[in-house]
Tab-separated table of C-alpha atoms and ligand atoms in Angstrom:
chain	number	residue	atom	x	y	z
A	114	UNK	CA	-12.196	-28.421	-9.564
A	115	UNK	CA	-11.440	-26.669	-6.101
A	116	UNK	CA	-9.876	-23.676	-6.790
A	117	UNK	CA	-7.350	-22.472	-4.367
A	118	UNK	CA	-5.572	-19.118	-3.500
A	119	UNK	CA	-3.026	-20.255	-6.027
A	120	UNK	CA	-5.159	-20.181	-9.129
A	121	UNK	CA	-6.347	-17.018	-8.234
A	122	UNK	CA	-5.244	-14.122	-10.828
A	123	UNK	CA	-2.544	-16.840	-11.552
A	124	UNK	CA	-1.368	-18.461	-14.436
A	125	UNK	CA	-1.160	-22.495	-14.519
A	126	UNK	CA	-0.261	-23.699	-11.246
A	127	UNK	CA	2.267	-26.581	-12.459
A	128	UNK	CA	4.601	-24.303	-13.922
A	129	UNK	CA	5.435	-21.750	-11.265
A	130	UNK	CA	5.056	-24.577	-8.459
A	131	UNK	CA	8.293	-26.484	-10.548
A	132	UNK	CA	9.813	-23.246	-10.737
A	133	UNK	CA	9.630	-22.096	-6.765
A	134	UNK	CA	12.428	-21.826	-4.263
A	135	UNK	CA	11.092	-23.295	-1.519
A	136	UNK	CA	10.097	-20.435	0.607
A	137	UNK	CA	10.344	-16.908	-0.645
A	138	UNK	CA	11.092	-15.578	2.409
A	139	UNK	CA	13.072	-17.925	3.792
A	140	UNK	CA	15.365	-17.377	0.888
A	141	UNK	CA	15.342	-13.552	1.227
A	142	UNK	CA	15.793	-13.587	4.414
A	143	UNK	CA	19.041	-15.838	3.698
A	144	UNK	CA	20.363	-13.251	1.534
A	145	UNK	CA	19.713	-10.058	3.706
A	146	UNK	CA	22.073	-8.925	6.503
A	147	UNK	CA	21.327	-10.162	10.072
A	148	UNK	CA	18.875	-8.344	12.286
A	149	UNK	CA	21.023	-5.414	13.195
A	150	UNK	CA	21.274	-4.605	17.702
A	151	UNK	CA	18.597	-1.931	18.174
A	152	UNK	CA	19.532	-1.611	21.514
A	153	UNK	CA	20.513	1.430	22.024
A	154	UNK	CA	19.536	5.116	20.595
A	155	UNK	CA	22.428	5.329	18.403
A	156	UNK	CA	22.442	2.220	16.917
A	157	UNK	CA	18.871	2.912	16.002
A	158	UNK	CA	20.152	5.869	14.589
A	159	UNK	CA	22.848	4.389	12.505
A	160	UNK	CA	20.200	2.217	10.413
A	161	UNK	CA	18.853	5.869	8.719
A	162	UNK	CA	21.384	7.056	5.914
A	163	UNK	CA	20.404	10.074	6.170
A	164	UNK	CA	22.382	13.238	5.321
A	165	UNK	CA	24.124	13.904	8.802
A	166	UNK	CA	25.322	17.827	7.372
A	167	UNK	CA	21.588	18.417	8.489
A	168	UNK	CA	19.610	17.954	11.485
A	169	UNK	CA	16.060	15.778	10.512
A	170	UNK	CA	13.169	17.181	12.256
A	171	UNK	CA	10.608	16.421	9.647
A	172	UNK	CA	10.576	13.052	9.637
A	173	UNK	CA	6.973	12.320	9.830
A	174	UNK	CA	6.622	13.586	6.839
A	175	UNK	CA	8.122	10.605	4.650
A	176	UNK	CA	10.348	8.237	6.144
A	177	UNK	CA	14.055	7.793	5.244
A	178	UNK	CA	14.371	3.773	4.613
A	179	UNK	CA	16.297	2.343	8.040
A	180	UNK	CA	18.653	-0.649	6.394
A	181	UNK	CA	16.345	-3.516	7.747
A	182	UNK	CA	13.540	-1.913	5.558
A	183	UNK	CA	16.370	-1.036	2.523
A	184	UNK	CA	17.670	-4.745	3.310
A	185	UNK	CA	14.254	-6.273	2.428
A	186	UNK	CA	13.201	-3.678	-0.150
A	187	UNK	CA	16.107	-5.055	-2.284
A	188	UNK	CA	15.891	-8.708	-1.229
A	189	UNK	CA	12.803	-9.041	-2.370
A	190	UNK	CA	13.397	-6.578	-5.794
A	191	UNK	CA	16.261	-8.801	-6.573
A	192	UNK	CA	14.278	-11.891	-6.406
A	193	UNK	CA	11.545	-10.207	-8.140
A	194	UNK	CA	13.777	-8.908	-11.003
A	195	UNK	CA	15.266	-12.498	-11.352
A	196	UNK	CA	12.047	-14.103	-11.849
A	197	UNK	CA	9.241	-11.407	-11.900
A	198	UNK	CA	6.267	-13.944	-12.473
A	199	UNK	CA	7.077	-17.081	-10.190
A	200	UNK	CA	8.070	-14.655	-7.031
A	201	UNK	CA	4.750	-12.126	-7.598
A	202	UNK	CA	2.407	-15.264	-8.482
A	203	UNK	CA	4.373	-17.113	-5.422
A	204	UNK	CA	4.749	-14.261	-2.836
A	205	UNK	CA	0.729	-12.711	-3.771
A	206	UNK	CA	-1.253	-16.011	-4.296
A	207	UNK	CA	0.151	-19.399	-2.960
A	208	UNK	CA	-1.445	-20.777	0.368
A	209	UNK	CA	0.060	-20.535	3.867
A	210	UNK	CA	3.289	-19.294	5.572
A	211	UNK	CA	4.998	-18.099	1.898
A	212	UNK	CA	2.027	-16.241	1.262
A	213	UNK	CA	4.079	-12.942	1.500
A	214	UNK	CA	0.559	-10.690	1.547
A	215	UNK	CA	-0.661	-12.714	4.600
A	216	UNK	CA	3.161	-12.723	6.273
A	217	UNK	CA	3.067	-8.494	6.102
A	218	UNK	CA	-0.993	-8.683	7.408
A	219	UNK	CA	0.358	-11.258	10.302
A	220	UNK	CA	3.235	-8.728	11.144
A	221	UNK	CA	0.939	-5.617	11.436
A	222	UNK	CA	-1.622	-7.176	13.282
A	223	UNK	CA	0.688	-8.486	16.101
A	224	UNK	CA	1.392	-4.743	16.404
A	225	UNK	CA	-2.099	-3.247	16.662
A	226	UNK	CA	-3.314	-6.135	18.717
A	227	UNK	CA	-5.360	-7.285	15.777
A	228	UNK	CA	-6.299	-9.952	13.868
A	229	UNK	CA	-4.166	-10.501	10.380
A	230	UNK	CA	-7.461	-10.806	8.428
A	231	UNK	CA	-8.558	-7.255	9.419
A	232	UNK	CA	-5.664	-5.554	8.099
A	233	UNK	CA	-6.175	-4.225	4.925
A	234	UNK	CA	-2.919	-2.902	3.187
A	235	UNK	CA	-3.187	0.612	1.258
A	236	UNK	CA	-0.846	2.471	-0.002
A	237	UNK	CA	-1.133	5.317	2.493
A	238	UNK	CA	-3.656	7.231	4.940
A	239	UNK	CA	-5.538	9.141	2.017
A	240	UNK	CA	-6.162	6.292	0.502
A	241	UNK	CA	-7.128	4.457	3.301
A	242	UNK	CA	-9.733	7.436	4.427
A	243	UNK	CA	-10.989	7.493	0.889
A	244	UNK	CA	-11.994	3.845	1.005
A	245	UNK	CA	-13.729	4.112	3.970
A	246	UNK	CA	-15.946	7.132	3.747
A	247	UNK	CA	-16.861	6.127	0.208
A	248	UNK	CA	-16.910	2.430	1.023
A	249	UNK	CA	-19.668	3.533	3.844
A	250	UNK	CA	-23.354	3.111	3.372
A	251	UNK	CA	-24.397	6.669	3.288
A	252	UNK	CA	-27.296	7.574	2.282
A	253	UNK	CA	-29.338	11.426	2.347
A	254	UNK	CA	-30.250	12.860	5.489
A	255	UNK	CA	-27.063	10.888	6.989
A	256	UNK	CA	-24.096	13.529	8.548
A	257	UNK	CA	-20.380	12.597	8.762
A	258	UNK	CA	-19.314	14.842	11.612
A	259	UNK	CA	-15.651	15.773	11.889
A	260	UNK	CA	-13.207	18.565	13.204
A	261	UNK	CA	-12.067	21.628	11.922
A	262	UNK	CA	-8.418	20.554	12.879
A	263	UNK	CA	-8.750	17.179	10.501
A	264	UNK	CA	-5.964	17.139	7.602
A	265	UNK	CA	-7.135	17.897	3.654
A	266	UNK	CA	-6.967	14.386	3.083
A	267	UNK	CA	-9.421	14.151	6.007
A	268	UNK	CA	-11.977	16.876	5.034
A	269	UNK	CA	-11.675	15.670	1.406
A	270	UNK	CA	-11.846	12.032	1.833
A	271	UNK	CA	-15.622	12.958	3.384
A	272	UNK	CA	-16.649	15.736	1.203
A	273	UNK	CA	-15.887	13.892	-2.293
A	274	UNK	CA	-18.243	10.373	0.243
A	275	UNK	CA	-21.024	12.749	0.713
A	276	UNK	CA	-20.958	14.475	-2.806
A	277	UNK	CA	-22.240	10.883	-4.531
A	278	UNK	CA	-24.163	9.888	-1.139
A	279	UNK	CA	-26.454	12.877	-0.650
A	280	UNK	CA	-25.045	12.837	2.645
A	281	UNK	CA	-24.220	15.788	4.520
A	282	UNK	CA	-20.915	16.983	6.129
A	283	UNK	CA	-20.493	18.888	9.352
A	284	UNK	CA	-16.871	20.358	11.278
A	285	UNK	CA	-16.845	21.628	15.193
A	286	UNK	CA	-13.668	22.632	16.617
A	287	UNK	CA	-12.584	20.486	19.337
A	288	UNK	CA	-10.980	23.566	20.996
A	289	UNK	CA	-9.617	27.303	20.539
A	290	UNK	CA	-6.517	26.531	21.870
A	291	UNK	CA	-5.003	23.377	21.376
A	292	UNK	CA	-2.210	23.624	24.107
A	293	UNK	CA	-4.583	24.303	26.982
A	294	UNK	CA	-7.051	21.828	25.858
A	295	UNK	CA	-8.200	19.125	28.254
A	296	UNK	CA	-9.739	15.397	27.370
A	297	UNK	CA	-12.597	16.830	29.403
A	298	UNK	CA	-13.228	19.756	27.286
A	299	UNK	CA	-12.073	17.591	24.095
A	300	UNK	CA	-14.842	15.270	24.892
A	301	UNK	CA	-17.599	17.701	25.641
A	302	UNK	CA	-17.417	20.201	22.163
A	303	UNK	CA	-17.679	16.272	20.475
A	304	UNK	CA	-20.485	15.276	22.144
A	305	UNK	CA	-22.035	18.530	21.988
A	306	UNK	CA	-21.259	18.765	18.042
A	307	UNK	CA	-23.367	15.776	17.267
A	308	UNK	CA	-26.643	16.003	16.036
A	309	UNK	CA	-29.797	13.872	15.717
A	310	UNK	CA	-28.240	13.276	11.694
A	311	UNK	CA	-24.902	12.296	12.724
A	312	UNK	CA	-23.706	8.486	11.654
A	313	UNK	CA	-19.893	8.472	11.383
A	314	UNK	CA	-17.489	10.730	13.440
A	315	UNK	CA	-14.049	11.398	11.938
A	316	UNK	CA	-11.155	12.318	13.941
A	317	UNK	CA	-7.421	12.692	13.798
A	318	UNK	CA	-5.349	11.162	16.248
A	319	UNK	CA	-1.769	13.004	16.220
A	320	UNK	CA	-3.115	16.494	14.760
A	321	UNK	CA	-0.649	17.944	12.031
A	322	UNK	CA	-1.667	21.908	12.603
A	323	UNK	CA	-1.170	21.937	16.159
A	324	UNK	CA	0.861	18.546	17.587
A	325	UNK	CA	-2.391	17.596	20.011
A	326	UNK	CA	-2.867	14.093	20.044
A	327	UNK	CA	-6.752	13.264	21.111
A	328	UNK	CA	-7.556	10.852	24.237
A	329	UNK	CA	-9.163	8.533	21.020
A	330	UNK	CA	-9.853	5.798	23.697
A	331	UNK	CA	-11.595	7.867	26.511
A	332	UNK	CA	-13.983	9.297	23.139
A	333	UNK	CA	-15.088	6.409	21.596
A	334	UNK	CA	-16.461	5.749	25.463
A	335	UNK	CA	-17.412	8.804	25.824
A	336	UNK	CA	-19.369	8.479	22.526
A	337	UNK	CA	-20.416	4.472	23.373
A	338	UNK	CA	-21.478	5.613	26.633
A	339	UNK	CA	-23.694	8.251	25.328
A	340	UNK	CA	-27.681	7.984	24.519
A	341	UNK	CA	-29.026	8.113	21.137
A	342	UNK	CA	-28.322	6.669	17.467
A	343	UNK	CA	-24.990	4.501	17.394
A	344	UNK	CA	-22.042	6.271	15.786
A	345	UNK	CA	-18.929	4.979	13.653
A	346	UNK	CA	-16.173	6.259	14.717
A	347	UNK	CA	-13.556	6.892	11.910
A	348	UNK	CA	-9.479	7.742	12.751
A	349	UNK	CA	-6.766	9.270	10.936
A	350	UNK	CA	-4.273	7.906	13.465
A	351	UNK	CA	-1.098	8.511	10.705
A	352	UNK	CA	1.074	10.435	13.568
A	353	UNK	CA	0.001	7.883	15.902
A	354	UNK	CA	0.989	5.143	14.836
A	355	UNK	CA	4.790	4.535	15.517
A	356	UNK	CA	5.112	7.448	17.892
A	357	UNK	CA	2.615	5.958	20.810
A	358	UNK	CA	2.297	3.259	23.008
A	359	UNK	CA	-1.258	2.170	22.469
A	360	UNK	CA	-2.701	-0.979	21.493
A	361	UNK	CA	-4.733	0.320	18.102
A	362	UNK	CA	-7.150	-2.547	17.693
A	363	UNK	CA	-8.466	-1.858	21.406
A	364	UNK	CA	-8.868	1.935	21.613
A	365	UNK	CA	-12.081	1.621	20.491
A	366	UNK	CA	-12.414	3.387	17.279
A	367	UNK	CA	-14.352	1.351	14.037
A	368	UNK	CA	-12.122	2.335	11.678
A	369	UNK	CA	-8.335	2.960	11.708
A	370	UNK	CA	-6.350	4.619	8.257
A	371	UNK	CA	-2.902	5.577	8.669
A	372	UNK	CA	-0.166	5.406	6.532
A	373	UNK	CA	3.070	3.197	7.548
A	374	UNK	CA	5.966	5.433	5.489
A	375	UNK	CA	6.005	7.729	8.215
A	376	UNK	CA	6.578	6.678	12.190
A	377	UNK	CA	6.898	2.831	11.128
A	378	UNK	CA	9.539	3.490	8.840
A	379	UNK	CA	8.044	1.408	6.419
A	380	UNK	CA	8.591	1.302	2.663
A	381	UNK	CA	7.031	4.917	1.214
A	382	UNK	CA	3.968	3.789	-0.663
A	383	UNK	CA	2.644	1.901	2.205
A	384	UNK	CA	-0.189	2.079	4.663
A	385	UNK	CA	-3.234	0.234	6.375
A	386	UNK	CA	-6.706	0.141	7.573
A	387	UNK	CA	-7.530	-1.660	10.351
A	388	UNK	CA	-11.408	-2.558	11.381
A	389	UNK	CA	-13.079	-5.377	12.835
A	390	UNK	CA	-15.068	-8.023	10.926
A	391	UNK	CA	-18.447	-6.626	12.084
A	392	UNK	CA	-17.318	-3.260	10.523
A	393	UNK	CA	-15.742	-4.450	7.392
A	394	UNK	CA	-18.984	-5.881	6.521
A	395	UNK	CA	-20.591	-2.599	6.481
A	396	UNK	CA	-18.510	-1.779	3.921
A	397	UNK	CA	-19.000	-1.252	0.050
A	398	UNK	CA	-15.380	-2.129	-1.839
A	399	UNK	CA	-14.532	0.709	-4.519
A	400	UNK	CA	-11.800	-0.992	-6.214
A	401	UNK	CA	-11.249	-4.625	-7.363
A	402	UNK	CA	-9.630	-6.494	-4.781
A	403	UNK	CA	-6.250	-8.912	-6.262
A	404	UNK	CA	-6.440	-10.600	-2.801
A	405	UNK	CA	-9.956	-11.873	-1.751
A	406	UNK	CA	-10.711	-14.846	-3.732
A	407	UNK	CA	-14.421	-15.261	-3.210
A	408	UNK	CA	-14.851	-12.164	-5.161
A	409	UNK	CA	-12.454	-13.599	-7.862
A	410	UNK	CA	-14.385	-16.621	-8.002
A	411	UNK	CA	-18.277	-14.960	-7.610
A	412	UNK	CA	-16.621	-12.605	-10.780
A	413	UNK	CA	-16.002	-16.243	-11.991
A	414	UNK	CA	-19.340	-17.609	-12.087
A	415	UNK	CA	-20.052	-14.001	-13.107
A	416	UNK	CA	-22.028	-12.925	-9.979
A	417	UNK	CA	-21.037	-10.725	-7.178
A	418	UNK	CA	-19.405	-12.166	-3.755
A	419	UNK	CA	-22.196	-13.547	-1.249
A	420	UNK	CA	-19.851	-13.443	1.378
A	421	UNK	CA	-19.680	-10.694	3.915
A	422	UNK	CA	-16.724	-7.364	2.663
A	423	UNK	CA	-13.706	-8.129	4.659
A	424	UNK	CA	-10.256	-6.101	4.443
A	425	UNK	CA	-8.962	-8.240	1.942
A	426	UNK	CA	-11.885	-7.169	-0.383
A	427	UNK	CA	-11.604	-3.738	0.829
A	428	UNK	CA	-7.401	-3.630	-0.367
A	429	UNK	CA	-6.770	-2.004	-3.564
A	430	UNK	CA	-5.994	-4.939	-6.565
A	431	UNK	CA	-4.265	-4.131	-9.358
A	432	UNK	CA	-0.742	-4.866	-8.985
A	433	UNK	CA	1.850	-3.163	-7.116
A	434	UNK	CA	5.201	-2.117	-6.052
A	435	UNK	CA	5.368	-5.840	-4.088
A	436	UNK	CA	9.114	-5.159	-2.866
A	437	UNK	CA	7.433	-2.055	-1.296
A	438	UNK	CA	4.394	-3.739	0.500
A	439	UNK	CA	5.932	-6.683	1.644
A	440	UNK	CA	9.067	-4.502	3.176
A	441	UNK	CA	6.421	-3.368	5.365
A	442	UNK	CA	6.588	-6.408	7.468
A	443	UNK	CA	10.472	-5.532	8.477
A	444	UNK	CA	9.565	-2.249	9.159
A	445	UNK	CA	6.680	-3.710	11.647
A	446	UNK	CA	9.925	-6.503	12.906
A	447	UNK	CA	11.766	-3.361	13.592
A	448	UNK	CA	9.712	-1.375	15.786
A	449	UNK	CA	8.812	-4.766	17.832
A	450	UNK	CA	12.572	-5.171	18.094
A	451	UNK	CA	13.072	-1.853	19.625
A	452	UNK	CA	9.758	-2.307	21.812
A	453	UNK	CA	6.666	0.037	21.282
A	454	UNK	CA	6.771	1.510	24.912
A	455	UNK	CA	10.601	2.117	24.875
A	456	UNK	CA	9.771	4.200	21.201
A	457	UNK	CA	6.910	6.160	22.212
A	458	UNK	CA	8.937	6.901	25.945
A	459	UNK	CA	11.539	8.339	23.653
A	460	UNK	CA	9.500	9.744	21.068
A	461	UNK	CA	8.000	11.645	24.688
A	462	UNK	CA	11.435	12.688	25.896
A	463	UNK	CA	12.965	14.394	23.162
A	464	UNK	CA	9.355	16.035	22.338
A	465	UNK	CA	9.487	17.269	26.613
A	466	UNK	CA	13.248	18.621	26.008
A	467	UNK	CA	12.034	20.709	22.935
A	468	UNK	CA	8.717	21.546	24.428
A	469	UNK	CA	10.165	22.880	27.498
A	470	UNK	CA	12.942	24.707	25.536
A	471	UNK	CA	11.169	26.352	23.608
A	472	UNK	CA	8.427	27.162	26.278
A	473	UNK	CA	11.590	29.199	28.028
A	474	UNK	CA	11.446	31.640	25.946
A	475	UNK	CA	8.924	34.207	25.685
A	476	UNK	CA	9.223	35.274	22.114
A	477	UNK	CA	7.730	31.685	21.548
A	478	UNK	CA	3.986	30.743	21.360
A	479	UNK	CA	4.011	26.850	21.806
A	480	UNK	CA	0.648	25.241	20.316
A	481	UNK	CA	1.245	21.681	21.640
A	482	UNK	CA	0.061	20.937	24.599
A	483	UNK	CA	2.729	19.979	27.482
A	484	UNK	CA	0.978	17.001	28.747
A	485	UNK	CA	2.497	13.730	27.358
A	486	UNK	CA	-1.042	12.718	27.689
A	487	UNK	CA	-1.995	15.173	25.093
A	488	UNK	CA	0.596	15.220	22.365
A	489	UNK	CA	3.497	12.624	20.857
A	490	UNK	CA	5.702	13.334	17.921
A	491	UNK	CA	4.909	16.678	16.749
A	492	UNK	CA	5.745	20.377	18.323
A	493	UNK	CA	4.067	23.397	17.155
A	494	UNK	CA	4.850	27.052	18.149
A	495	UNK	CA	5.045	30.224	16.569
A	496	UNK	CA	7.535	33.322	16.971
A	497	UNK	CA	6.717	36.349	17.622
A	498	UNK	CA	6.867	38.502	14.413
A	499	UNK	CA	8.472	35.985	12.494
A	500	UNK	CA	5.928	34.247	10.391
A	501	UNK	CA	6.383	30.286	10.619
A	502	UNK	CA	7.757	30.150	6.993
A	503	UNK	CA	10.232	32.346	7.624
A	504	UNK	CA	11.154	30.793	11.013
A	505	UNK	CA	11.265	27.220	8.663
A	506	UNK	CA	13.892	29.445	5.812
A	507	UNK	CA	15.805	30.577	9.011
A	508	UNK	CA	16.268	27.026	10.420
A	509	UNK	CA	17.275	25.772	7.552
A	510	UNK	CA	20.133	28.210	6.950
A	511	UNK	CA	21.469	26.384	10.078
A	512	UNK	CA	20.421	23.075	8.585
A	513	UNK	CA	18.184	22.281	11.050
A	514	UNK	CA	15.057	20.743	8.886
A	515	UNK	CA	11.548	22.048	10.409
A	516	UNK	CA	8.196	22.193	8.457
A	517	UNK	CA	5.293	24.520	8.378
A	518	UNK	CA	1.710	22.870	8.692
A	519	UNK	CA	-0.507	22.745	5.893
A	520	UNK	CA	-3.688	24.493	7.003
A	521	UNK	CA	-5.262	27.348	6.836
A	522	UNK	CA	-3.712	28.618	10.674
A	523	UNK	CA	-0.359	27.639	9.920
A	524	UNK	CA	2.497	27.055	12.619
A	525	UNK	CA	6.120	26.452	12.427
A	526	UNK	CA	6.629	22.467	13.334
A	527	UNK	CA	9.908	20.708	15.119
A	528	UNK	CA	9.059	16.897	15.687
A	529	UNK	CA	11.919	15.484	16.816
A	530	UNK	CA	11.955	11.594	16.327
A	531	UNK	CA	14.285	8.667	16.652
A	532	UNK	CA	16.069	10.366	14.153
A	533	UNK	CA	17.106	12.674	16.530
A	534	UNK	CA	19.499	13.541	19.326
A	535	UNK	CA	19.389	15.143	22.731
A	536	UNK	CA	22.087	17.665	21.193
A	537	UNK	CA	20.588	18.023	18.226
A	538	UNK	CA	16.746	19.250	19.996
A	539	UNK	CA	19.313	21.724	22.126
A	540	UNK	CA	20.780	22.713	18.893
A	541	UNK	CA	17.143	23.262	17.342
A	542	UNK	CA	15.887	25.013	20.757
A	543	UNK	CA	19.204	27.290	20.691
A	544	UNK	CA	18.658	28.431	16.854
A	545	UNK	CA	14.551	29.218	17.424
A	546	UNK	CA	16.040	31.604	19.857
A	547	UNK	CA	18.773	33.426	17.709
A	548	UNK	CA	15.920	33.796	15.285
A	549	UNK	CA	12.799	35.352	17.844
A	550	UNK	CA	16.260	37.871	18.799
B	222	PLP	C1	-2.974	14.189	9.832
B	222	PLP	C2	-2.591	13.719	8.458
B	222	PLP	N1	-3.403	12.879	7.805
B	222	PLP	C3	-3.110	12.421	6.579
B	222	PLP	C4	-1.948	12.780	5.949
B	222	PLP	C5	-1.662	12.209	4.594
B	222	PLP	O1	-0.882	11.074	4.781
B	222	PLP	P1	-0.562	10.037	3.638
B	222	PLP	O2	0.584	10.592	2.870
B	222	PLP	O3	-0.177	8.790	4.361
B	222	PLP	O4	-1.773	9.876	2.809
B	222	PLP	C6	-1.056	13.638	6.584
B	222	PLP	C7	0.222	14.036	5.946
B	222	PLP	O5	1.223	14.213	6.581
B	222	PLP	C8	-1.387	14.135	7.863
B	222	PLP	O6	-0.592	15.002	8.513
């Protein structure tokens, strides 16, 4: 008997096909509000319900739900709380276009330039980093290289890889000082950081401590162009993603992790991994996979899968919050809709206004480098004798919300988004100045 994507994980096939609308999405879709205009700034803005008695400027953090997200989030919970099994079975495991795992993959990969099939869904960037450094064939003698800047989910993701490998782990600071850092310089500590044991280089794209955002594209050529062993290149490119105009699939890194529940706007809960086939394969999966049927049918014939890993193999099984993952696909509509470049131009305008406000005054140590070129969402800066925390209590007496980063060095953080107004970064700019006195 062939056996199909259908009876995969499924129950008999007869039963749910009698039982299925004819396309799931289709019939979402018919009960969901049109796509709203995303035309301009505020109407954009008018798809967040968030609290408008306070002023949003931690948005990267975790995503408020925009309504085409919220739209599909309860399209698809309503049909899956009306008929749990035939929608899951339906939307997870039935071939082509209502194959609603496939529909979200197709939707990301049109944004990173990629193919669907090397998208692997996750549930957010530390997962994502988790499965790759452990999924990698590490063995003793072998050193992951990465930054001292790289997030805890970073740093951890590699040590708990190289614990069970026997592999070593090494960080070099890319720079002292973040805001007068130059790709130039950025490129020569890497190179000069790896050693003759290095095999995978981690980096972050968008750094949470200090707002830099790393030239990833002119590294991995700096680091293809080099002599010696080849390197993997591994990104956390969470801040990234959403806030930039880049094409991910071509910036030359091996591996891409990032979470979607912040700049996309997707469902929380969400994220990806992107790789090419070539580097998939490398791979060794960690958790059962619900969505790559070779392995379901190799566990069949109780062997293990001949065929190469691939990102459907590498995706976490078990079952999840479906209403959640396949919301991700609106999310991924959405930011098409409003057009990559015009977001990340944006994104870059509000983060020049603050920048340069903030720069103005001299109380104010600003982190983030000026340069577009060097920096997207995300502005750090300190004030003098205030510590950051209490510059973060102090803004939000004024309810403006601002963050402190979570590292060791920590600054105060304004990353004004689409969230966000011209008035509003004034406002923000105007109230860090009241509190340096
Ligand atoms: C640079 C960086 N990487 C990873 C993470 C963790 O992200 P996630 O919640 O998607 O796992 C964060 C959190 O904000 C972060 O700033």
């Amino acid at each position: 008997m062939q056996i199909t994507r259908r009876r995969f994980l499924a129950a008999p096939a007869a039963l749910s096909v009698a039982l299925l609308p004819t396309s799931l999405l289709a019939a979402v879709e018919a009960e969901t509000a049109p796509t709203p205009d995303l035309s301009t700034w505020e109407s954009v803005r008018a798809q967040f319900a968030l609290d408008p008695a306070w002023m949003h400027f931690a948005s990267f953090f975790i995503a408020s739900h925009p309504a085409p997200v919220q739209a599909a989030i309860e399209g698809y919970r309503r049909a899956i709380d009306r008929n749990p099994f035939v929608t899951v079975e339906h939307g997870m495991f039935s071939e082509g276009a209502d194959n609603l795992h496939v529909h979200v993959q197709a939707e990301i990969a049109d944004y990173l330039g990629a193919r669907p099939q090397d998208v692997c869904l996750t549930g957010n960037t530390t997962t994502g980093l988790a499965l790759v450094y452990q999924g990698l064939p590490l063995k003793a003698g072998d050193e992951v290289l990465c930054t001292t800047h790289d997030h805890y989910s970073h740093h951890e993701s590699i040590r708990l890889a190289v614990e069970r490998s026997g592999a070593t782990m090494r960080m070099v600071p890319l720079f002292e000082d973040a805001a007068s850092a130059s790709i130039g310089s950025i490129i020569e500590a890497l190179l000069k950081g790896i050693g003759p044991r290095t095999r995978v280089v981690g980096l972050t794209w968008v750094h949470s401590s200090s707002g830099i955002r790393l030239p990833i594209r002119e590294i991995a050529a700096a680091l293809r162009a080099r002599a010696g062993q080849p390197l993997l290149l591994v990104v956390d490119g969470v801040h990234g993603l959403g806030s930039t105009d880049q094409t991910v699939a071509t910036m030359g890194c091996d591996y891409f992790c990032a979470g979607t529940h912040k700049w996309m706007f997707a469902p929380r809960g969400t994220g990806l991994v992107w790789a090419n086939a070539e580097n998939w394969a490398r791979l060794r999966p960690l958790i059962p996979s619900f969505t790559d049927l070779d392995q379901y049918v190799a566990w069949e014939r109780q062997q293990a899968p001949v065929s190469p890993t691939t990102a459907d193999r590498m995706a976490p099984g078990g079952f999840h919050a479906y209403e959640h993952q396949w919301a991700t696909a609106a999310a991924f509509r959405m930011h098409r809709q409003m057009g990559r470049a015009r977001v990340a131009a944006r994104i870059r305008a509000l983060n020049d206004q603050c920048k340069a406000g903030l720069a103005a005054n001299p109380k104010v140590t600003l982190h983030t480098p000026m340069s577009a070129g060097l920096s997207a969402g995300l502005v750090a800066f300190e004030v003098q004798g205030v510590a950051p925390a209490e510059v973060v209590k102090q803004l939000l007496a004024r309810r403006i919300i601002a963050s402190t980063s979570p590292y060791a060095i920590t600054y105060a953080r304004l990353a004004p988004s689409l969230v966000n107004t011209d008035e509003e970064v004034e406002r923000a700019v105007r109230a860090v100045r009241e509190i340096s006195g």
